[in-house]
Coordinates of N, CA and C in Angstrom, one line a residue:
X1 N 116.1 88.3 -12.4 CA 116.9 87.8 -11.3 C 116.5 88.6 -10.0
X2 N 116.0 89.9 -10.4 CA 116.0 91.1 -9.0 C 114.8 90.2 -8.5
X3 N 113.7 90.3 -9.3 CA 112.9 89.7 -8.8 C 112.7 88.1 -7.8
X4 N 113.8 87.6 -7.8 CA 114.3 86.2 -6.9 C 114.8 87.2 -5.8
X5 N 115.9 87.7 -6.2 CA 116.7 87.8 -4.6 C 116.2 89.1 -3.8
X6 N 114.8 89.8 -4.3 CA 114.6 90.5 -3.1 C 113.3 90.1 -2.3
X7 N 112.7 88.9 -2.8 CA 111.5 88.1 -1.7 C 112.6 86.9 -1.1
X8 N 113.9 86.4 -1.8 CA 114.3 85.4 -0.8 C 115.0 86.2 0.3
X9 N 116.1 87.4 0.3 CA 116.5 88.1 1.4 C 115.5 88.6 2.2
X10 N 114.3 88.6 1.6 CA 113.4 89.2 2.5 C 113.0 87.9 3.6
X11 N 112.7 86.9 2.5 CA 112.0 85.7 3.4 C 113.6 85.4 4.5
X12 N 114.7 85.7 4.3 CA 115.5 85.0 4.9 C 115.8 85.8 6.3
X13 N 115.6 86.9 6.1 CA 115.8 88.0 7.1 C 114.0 87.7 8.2
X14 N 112.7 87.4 7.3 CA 112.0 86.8 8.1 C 112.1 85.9 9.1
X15 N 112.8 85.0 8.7 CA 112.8 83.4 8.9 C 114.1 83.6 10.1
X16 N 114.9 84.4 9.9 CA 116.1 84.4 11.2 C 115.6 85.4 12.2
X17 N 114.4 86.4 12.1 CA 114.0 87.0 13.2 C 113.3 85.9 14.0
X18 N 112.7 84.9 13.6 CA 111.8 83.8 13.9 C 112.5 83.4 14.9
X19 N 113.7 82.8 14.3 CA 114.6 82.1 15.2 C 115.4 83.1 15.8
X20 N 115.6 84.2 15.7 CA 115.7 84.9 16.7 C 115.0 85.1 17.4
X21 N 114.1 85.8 17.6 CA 113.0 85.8 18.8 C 113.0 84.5 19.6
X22 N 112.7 83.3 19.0 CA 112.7 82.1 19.6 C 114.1 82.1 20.8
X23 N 115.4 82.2 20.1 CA 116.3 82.0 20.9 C 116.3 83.2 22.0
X24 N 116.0 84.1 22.2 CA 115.6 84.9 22.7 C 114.6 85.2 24.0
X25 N 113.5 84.6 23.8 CA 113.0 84.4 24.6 C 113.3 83.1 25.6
X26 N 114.1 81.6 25.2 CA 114.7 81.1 25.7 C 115.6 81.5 26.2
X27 N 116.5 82.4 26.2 CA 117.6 82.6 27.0 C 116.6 83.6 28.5
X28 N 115.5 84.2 28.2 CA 115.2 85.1 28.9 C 114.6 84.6 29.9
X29 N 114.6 82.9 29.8 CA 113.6 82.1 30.7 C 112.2 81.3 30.5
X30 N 111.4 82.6 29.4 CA 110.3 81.9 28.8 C 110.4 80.7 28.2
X31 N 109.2 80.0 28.0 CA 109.4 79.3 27.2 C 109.4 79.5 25.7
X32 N 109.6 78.7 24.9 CA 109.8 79.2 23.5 C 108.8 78.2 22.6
X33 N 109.0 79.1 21.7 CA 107.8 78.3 20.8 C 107.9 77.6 19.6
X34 N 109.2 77.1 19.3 CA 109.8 76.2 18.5 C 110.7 75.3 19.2
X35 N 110.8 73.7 19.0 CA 111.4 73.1 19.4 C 112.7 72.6 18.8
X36 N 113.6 71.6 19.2 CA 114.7 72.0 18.8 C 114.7 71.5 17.0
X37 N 114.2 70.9 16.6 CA 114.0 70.3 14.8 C 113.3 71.6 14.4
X38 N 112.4 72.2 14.7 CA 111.9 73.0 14.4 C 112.7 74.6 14.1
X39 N 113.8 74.6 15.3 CA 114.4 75.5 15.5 C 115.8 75.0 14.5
X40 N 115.9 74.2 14.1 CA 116.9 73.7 13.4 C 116.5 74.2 11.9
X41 N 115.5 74.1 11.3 CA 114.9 73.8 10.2 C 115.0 75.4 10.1
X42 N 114.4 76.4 10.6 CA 114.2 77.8 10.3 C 115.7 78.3 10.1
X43 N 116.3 78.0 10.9 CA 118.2 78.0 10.6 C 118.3 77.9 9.1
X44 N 118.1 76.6 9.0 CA 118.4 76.0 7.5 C 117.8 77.0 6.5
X45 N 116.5 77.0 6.8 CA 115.7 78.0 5.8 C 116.0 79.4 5.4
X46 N 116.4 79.5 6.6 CA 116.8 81.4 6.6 C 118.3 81.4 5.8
X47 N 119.6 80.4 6.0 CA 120.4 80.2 5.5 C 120.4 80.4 4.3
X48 N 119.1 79.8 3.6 CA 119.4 78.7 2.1 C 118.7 80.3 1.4
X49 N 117.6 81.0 1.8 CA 117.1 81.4 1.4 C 118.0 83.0 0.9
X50 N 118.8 83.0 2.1 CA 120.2 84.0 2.4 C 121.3 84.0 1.1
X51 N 121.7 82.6 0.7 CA 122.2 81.9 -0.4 C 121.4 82.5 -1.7
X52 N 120.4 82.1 -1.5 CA 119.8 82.4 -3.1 C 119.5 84.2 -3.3
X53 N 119.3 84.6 -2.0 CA 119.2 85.9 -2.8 C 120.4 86.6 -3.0
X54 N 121.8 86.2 -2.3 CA 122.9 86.8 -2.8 C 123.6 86.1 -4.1
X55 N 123.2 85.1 -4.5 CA 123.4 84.7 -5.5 C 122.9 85.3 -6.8
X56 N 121.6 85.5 -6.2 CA 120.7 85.9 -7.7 C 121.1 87.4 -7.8
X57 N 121.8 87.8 -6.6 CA 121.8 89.3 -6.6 C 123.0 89.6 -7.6
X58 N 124.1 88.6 -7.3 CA 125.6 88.5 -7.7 C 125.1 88.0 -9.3
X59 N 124.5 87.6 -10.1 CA 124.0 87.4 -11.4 C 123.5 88.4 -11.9
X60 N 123.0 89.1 -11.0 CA 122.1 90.5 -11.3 C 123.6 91.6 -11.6
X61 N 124.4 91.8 -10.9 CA 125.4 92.7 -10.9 C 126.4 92.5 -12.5
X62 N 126.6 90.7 -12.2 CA 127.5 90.3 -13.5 C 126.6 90.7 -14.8
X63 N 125.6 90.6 -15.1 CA 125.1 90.8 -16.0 C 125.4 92.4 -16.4
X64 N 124.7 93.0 -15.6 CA 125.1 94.8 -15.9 C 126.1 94.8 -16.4
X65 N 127.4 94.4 -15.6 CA 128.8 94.5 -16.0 C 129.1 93.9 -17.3
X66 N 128.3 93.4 -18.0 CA 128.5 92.5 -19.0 C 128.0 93.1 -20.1
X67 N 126.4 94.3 -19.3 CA 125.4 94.7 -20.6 C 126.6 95.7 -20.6
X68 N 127.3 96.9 -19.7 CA 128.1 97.9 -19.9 C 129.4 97.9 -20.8
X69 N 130.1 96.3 -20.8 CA 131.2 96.3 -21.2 C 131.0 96.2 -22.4
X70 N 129.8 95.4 -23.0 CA 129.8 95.3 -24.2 C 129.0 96.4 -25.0
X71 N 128.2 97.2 -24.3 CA 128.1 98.6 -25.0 C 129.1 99.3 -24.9
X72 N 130.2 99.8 -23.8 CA 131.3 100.6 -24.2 C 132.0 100.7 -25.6
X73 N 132.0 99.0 -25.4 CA 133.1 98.8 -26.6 C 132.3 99.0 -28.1
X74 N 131.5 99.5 -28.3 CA 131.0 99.4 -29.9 C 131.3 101.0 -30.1

């Protein structure tokens, strides 16, 4: 599972600098280099990707808690 959630937070933390910089340099006057579907889509991606790796991370945690409880108890 580690292996899922630390390339998707990575890709998701990519993907919102993206669209950060973009929104960014739009506010600054430049022009920007995504348009607005495009700047829509990287949102979505960065989101989704955000999703999966706290998910897989939260699987990752339950499980330990699950290998520990059930070794305590023997």
């Amino acid at each position: 599972m580690n292996r899922i959630a630390m390339p998707a937070l990575a890709g998701a933390a990519v993907m919102f600098l993206i669209f950060f910089g973009n929104i960014s340099m739009g506010a600054a006057g430049h022009t920007t280099f995504l348009g607005d579907v495009a700047e829509m889509l990287t949102l979505f991606v960065s989101t989704m990707l955000f999703v999966v790796g706290v998910l897989a991370l939260e699987a990752v945690r339950k499980t330990r808690e699950a290998d520990e409880d059930s070794s305590s108890g023997d």
